[in-house]
PDB file of C-alpha atoms in Angstrom:
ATOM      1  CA  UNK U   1      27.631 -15.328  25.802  1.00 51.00           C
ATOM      2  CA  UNK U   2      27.031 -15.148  22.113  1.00 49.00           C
ATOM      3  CA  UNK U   3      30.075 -13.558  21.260  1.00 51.00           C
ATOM      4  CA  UNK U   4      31.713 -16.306  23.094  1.00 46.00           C
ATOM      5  CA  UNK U   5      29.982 -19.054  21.077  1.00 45.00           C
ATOM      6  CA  UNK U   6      31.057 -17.371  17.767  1.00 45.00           C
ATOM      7  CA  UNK U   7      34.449 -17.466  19.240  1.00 52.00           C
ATOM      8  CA  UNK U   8      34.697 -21.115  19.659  1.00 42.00           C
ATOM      9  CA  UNK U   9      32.752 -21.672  16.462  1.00 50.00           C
ATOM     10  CA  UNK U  10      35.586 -19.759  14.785  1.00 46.00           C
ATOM     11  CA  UNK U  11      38.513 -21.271  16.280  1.00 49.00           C
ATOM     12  CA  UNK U  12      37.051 -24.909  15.162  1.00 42.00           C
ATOM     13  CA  UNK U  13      36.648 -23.552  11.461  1.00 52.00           C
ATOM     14  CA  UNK U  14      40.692 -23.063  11.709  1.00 51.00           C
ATOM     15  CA  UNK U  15      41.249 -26.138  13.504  1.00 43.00           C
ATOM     16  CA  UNK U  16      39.235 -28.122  11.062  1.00 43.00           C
ATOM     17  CA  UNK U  17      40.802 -26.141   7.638  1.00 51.00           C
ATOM     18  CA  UNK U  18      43.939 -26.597   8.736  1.00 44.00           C
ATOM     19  CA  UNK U  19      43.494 -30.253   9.096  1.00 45.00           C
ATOM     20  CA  UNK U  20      41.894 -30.451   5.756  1.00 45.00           C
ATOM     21  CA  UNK U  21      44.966 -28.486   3.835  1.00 50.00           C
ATOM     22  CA  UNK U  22      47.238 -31.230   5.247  1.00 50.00           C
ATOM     23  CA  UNK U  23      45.664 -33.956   4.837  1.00 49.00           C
ATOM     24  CA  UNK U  24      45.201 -32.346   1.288  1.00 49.00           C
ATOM     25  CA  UNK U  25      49.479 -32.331   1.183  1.00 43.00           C
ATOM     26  CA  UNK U  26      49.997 -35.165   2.465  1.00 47.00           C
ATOM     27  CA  UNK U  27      47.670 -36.974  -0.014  1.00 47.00           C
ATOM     28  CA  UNK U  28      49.062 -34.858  -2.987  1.00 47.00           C
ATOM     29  CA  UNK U  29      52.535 -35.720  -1.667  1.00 50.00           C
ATOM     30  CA  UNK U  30      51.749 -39.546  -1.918  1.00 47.00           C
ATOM     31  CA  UNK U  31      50.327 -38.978  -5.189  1.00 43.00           C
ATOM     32  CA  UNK U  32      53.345 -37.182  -6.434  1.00 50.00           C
ATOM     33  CA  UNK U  33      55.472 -39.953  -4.577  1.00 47.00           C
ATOM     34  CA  UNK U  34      53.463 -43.170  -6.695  1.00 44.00           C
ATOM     35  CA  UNK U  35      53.564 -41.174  -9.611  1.00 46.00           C
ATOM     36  CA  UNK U  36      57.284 -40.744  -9.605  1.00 51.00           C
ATOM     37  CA  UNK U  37      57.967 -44.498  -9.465  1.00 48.00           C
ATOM     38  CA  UNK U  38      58.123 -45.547 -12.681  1.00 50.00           C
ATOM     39  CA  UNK U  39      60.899 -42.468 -13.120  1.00 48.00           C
ATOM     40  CA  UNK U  40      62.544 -43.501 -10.540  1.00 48.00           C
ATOM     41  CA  UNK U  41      62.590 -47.237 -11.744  1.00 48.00           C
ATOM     42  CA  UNK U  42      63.702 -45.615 -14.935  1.00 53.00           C
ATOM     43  CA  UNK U  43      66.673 -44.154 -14.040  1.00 55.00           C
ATOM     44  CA  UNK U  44      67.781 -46.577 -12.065  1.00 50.00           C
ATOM     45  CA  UNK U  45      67.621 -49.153 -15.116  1.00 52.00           C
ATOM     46  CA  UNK U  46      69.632 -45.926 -16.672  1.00 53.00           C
ATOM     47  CA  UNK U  47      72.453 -46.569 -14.444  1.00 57.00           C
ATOM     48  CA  UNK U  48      72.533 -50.397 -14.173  1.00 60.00           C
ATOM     49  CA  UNK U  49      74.995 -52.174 -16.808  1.00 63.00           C
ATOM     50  CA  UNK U  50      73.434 -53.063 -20.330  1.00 66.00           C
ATOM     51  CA  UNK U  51      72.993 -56.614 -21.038  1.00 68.00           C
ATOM     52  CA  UNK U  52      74.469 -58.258 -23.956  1.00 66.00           C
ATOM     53  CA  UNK U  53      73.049 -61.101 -25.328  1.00 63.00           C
ATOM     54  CA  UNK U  54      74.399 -63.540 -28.273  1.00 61.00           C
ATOM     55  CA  UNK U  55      72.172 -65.100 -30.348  1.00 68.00           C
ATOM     56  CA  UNK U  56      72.401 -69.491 -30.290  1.00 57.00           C
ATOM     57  CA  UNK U  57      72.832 -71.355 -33.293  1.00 56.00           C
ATOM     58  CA  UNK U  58      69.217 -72.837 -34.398  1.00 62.00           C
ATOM     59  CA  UNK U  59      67.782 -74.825 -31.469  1.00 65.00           C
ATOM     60  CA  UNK U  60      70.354 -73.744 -29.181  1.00 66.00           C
ATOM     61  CA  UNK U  61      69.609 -71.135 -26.183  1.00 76.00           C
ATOM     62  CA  UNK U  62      71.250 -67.617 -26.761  1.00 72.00           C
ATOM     63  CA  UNK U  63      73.864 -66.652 -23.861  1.00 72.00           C
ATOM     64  CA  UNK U  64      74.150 -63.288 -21.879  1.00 76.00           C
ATOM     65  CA  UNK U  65      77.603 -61.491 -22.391  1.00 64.00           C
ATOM     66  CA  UNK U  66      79.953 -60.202 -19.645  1.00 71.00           C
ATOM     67  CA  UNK U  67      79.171 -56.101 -19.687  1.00 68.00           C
ATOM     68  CA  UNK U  68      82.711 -55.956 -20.967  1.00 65.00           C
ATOM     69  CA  UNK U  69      82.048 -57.036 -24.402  1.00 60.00           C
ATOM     70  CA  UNK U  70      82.560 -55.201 -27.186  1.00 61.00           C
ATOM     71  CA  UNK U  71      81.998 -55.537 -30.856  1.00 57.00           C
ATOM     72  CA  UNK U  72      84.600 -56.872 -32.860  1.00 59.00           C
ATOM     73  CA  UNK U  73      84.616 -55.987 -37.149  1.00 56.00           C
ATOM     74  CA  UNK U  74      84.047 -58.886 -38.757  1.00 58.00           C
ATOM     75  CA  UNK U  75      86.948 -61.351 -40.406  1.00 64.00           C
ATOM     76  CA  UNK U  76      87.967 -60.083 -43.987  1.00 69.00           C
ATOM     77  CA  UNK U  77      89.411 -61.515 -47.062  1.00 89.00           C
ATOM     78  CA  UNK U  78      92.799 -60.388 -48.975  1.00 93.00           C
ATOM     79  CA  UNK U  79      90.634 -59.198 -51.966  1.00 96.00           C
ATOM     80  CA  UNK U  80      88.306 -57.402 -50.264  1.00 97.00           C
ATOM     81  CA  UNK U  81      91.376 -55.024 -49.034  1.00 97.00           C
ATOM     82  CA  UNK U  82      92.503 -55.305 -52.618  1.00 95.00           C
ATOM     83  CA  UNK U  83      89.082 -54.732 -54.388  1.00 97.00           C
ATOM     84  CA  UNK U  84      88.906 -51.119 -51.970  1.00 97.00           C
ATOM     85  CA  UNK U  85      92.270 -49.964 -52.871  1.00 96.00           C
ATOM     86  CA  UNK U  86      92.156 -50.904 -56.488  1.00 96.00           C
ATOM     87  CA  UNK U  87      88.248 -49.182 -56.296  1.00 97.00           C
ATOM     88  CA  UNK U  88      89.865 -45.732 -54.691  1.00 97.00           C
ATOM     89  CA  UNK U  89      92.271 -45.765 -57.488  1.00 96.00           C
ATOM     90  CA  UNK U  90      89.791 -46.379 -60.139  1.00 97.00           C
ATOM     91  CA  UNK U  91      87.471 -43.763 -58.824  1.00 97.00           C
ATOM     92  CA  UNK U  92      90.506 -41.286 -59.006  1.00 97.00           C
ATOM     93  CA  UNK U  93      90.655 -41.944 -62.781  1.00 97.00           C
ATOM     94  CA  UNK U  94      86.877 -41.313 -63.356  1.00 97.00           C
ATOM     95  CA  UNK U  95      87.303 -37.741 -60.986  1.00 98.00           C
ATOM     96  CA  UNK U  96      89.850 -37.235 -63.199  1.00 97.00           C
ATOM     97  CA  UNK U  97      87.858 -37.260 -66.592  1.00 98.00           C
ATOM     98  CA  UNK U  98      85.152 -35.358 -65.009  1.00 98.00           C
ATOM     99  CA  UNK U  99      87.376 -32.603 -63.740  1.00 98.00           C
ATOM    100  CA  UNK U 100      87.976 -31.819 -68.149  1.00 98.00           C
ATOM    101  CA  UNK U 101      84.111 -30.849 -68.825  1.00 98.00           C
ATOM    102  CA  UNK U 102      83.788 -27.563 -67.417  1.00 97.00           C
ATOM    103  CA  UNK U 103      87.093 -26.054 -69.942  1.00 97.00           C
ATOM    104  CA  UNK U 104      86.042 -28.846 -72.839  1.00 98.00           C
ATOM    105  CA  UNK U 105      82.571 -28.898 -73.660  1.00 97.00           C
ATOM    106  CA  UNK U 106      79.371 -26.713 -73.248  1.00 96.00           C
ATOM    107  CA  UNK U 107      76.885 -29.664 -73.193  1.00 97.00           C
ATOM    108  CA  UNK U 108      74.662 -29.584 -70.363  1.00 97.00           C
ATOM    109  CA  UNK U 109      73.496 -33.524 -70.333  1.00 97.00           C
ATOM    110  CA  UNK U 110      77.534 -34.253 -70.406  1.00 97.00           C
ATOM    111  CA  UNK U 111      77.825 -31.396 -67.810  1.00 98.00           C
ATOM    112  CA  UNK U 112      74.905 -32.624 -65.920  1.00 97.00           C
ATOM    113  CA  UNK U 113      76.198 -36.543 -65.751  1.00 98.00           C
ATOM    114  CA  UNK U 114      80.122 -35.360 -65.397  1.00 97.00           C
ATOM    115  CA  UNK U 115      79.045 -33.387 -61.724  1.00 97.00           C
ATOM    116  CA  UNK U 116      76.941 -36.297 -60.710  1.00 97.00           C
ATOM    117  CA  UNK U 117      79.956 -39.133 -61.307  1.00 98.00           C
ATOM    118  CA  UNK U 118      82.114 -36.475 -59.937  1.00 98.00           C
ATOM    119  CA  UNK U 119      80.249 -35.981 -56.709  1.00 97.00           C
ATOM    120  CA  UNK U 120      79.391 -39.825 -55.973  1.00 97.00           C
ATOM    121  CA  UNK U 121      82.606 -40.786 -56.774  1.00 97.00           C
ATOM    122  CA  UNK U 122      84.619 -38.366 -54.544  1.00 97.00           C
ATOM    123  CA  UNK U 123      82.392 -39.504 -51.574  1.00 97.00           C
ATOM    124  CA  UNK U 124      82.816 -43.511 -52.187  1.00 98.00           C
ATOM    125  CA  UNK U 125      86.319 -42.439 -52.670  1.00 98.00           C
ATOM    126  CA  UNK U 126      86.352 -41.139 -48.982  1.00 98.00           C
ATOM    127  CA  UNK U 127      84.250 -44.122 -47.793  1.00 98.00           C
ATOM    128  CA  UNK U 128      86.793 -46.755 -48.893  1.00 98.00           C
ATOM    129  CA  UNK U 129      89.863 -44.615 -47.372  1.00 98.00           C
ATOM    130  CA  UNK U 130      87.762 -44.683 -43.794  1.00 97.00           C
ATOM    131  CA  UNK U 131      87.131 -48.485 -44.225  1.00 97.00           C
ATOM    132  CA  UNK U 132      90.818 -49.424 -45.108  1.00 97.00           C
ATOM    133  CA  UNK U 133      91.928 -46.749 -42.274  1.00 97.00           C
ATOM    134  CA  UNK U 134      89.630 -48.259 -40.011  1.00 95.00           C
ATOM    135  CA  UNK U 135      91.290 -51.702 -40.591  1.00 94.00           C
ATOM    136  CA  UNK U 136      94.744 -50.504 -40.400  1.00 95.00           C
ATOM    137  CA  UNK U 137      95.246 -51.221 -44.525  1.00 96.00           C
ATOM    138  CA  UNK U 138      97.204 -49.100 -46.715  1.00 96.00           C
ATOM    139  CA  UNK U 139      95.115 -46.895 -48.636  1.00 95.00           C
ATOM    140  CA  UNK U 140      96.962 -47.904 -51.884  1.00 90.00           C
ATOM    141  CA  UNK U 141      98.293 -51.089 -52.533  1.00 84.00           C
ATOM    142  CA  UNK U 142     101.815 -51.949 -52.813  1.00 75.00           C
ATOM    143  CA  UNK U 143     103.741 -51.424 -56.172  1.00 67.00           C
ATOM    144  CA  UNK U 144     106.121 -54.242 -56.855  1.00 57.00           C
ATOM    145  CA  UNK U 145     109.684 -53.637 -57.244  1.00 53.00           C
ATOM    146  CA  UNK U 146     109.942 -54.006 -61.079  1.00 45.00           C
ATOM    147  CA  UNK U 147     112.414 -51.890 -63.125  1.00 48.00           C
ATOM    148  CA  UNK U 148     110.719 -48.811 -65.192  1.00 49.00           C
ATOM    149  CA  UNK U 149     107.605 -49.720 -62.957  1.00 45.00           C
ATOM    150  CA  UNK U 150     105.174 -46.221 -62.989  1.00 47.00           C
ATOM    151  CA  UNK U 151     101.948 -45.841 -61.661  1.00 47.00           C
ATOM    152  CA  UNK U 152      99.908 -45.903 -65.282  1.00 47.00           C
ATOM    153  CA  UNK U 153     101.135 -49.148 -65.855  1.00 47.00           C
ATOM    154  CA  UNK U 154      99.836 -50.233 -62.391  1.00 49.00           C
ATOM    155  CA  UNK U 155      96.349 -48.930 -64.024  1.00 50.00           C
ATOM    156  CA  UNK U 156      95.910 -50.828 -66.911  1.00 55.00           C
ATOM    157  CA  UNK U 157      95.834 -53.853 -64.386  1.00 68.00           C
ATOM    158  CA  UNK U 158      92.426 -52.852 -63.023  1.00 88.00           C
ATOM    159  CA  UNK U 159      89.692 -53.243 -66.182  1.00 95.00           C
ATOM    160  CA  UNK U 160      88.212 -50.277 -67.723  1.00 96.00           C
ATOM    161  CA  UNK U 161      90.894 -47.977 -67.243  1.00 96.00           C
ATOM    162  CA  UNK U 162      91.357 -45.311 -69.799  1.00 97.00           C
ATOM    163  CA  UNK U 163      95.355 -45.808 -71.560  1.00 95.00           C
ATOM    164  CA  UNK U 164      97.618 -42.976 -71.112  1.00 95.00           C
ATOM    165  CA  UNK U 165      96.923 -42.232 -74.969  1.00 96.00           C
ATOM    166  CA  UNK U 166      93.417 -42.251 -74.348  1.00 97.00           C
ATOM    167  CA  UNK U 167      93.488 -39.806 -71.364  1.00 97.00           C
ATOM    168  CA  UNK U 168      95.783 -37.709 -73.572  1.00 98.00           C
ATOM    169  CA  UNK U 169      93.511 -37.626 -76.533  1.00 98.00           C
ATOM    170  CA  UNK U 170      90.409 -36.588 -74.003  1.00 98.00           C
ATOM    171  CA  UNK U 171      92.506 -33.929 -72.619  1.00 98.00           C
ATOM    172  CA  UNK U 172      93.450 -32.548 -76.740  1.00 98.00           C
ATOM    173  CA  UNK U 173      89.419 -32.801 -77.697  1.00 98.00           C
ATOM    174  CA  UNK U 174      86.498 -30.271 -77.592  1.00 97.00           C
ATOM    175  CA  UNK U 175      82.909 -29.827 -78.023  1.00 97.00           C
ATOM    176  CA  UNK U 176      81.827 -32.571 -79.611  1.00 97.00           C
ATOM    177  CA  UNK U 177      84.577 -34.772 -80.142  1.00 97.00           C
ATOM    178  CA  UNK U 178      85.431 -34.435 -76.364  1.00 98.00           C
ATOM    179  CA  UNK U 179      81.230 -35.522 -75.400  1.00 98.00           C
ATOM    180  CA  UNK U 180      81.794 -38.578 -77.644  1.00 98.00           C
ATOM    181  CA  UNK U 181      85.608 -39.438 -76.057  1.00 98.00           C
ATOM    182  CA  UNK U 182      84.126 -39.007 -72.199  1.00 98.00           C
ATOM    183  CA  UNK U 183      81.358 -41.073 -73.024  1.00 98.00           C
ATOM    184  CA  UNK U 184      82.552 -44.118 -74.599  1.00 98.00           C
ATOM    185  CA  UNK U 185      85.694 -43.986 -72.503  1.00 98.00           C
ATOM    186  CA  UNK U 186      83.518 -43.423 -69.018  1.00 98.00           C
ATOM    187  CA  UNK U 187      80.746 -46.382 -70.242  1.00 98.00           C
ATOM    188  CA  UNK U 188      84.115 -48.333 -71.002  1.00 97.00           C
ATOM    189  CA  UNK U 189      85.543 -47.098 -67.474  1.00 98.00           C
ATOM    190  CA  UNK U 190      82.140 -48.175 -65.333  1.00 98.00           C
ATOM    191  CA  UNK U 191      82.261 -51.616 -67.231  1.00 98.00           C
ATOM    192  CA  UNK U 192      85.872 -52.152 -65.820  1.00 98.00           C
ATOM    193  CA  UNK U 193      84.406 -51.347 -62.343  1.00 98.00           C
ATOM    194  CA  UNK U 194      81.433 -54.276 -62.926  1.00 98.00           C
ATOM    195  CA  UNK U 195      84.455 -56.435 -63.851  1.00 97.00           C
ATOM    196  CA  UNK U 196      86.119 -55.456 -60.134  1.00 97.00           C
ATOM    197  CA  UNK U 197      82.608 -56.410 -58.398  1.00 98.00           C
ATOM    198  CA  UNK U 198      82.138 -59.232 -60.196  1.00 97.00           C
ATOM    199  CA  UNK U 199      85.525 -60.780 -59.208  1.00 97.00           C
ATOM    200  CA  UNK U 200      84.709 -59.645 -56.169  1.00 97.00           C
ATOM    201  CA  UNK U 201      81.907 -61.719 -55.544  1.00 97.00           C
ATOM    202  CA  UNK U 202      83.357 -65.206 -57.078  1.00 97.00           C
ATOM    203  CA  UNK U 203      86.326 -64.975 -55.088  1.00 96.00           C
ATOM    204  CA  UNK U 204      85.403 -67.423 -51.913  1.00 94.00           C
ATOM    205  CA  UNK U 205      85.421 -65.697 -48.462  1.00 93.00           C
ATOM    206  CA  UNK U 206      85.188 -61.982 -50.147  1.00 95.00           C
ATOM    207  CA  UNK U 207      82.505 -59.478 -49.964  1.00 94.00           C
ATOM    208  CA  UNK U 208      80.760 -60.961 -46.825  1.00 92.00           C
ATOM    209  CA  UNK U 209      81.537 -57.796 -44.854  1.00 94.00           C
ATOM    210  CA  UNK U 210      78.206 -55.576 -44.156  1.00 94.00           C
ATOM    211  CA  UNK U 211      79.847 -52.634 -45.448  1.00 95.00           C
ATOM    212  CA  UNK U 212      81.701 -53.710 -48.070  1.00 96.00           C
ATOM    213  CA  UNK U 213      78.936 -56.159 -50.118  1.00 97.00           C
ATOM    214  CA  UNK U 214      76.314 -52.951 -49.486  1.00 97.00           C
ATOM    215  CA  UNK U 215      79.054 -50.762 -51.136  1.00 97.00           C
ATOM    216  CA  UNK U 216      80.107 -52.875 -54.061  1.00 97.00           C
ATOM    217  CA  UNK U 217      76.277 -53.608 -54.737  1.00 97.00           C
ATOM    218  CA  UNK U 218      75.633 -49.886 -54.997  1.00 97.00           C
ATOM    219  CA  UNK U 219      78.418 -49.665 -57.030  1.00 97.00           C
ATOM    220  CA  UNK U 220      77.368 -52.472 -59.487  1.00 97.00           C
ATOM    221  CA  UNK U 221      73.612 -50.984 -59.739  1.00 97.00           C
ATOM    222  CA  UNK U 222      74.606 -47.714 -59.737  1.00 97.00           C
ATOM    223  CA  UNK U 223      77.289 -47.484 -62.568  1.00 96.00           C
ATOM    224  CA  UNK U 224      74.458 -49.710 -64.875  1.00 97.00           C
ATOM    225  CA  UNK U 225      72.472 -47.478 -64.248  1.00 97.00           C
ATOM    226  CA  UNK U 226      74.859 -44.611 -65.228  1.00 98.00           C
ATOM    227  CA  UNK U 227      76.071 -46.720 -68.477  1.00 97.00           C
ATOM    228  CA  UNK U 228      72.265 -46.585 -70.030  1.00 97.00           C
ATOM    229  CA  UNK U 229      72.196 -42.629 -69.816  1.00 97.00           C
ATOM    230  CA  UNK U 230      75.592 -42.639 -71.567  1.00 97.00           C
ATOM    231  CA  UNK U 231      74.482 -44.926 -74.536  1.00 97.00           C
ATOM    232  CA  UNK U 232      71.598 -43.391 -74.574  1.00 96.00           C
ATOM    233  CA  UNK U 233      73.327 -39.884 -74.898  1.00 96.00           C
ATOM    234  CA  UNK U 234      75.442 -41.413 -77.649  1.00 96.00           C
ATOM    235  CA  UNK U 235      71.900 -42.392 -79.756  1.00 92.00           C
ATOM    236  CA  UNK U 236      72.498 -46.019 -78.816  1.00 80.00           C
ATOM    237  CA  UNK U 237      70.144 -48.646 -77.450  1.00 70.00           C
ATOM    238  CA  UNK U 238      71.041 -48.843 -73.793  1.00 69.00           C
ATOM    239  CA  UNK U 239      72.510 -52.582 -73.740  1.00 64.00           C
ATOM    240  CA  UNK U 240      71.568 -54.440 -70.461  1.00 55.00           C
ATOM    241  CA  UNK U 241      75.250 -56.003 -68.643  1.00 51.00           C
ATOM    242  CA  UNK U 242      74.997 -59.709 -67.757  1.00 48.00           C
ATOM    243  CA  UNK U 243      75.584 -59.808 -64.066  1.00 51.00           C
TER     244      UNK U 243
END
């Protein structure tokens, strides 16, 4: 008799652990299930279309965009296709100079400042070939059809850039002489390229392109910048340019 109550005693421990350990899964189920909602919301947002909205003009409601839209570059002036491909050849002059220091001079500061025009240069050079590519523009601009026409005389239409006699007399000079030629002939050069911003900026409809006023803006500050250290190389009092 005893043995048989143990029995049944037994068999209602089972019944009632296994009826514990589910309701146990089947609350940490639901638990998994509510806490997987938000994911789930989540990646469904993931799939659904993005929404593109545009802006209204003050006091006007903004306007939701077919899915479809896409961004368009924004409208650009003649001379702001004119100021990049007059810029890339400019910049080609300036790598030009700097490519004489390392077989003309021994003068770490000029050594120092040629690599650093060198290397900015080269990469603004590539960033105005992407923009003009990106914009289906030549990268240089078209010489006119004028008789004896060569590509030096094309330069000395841009300010600041160095003659042919003046290139020629860098390329003769050493030491010392050559440090005094790159320096007044570079401060010369970056205060041609101030000239390019400058027009630049007065000419109406130019420059308003994101890319192109933050480029030309680093440009301006940048070569300033650059044309202290050179006067102050040459032991003269850095000058400030009137903008």
């Amino acid at each position: 008799m005893q043995s048989f109550i143990f029995s049944v005693r037994l068999k209602l421990r089972s019944v009632v652990s296994v009826a514990a350990s589910r309701s146990g899964l089947m609350a940490a189920g639901a638990l998994t299930c509510f806490l997987s909602l938000p994911v789930c919301a989540q990646q469904a947002d993931s799939k659904a279309s993005p929404v593109v909205v545009q802006p209204g003009a003050p006091g006007q409601p903004t306007r939701t965009l077919p899915p479809s839209t896409r961004a368009t570059l924004p409208p650009r002036s003649p001379k702001d296709v004119e100021f990049m491909q007059g810029m890339i050849m400019h910049h080609a002059q300036a790598v030009e100079m700097t490519a004489l220091i390392e077989s003309h001079t021994q003068n770490k500061d000029v050594r120092l400042l040629g690599a650093r025009i060198s290397q900015s240069q080269s990469d603004e050079i590539k960033f105005m070939k992407r923009w003009l590519e990106v914009r289906g523009e030549p990268v240089s601009p078209p010489m006119p059809e004028m008789p004896g026409h060569d590509m030096s005389s094309h330069h000395m239409l841009m300010p600041g850039m160095l003659s042919p006699k003046q290139m020629d007399a860098l390329r003769k000079a050493k030491g010392a002489e050559f440090d005094h030629l790159f320096l007044t002939g570079m401060i010369q050069h970056h205060n041609g390229a101030l000239i390019m911003v400058k027009d630049l900026f007065d000419t109406a409809g130019a420059g308003q392109d994101a890319e192109l006023f933050n480029f030309a803006t680093d440009v301006d500050s940048g070569q300033r910048a650059e044309i202290r250290i050179m006067q102050t190389m040459l032991g003269e009092k850095p000058v400030e340019e009137t903008r």
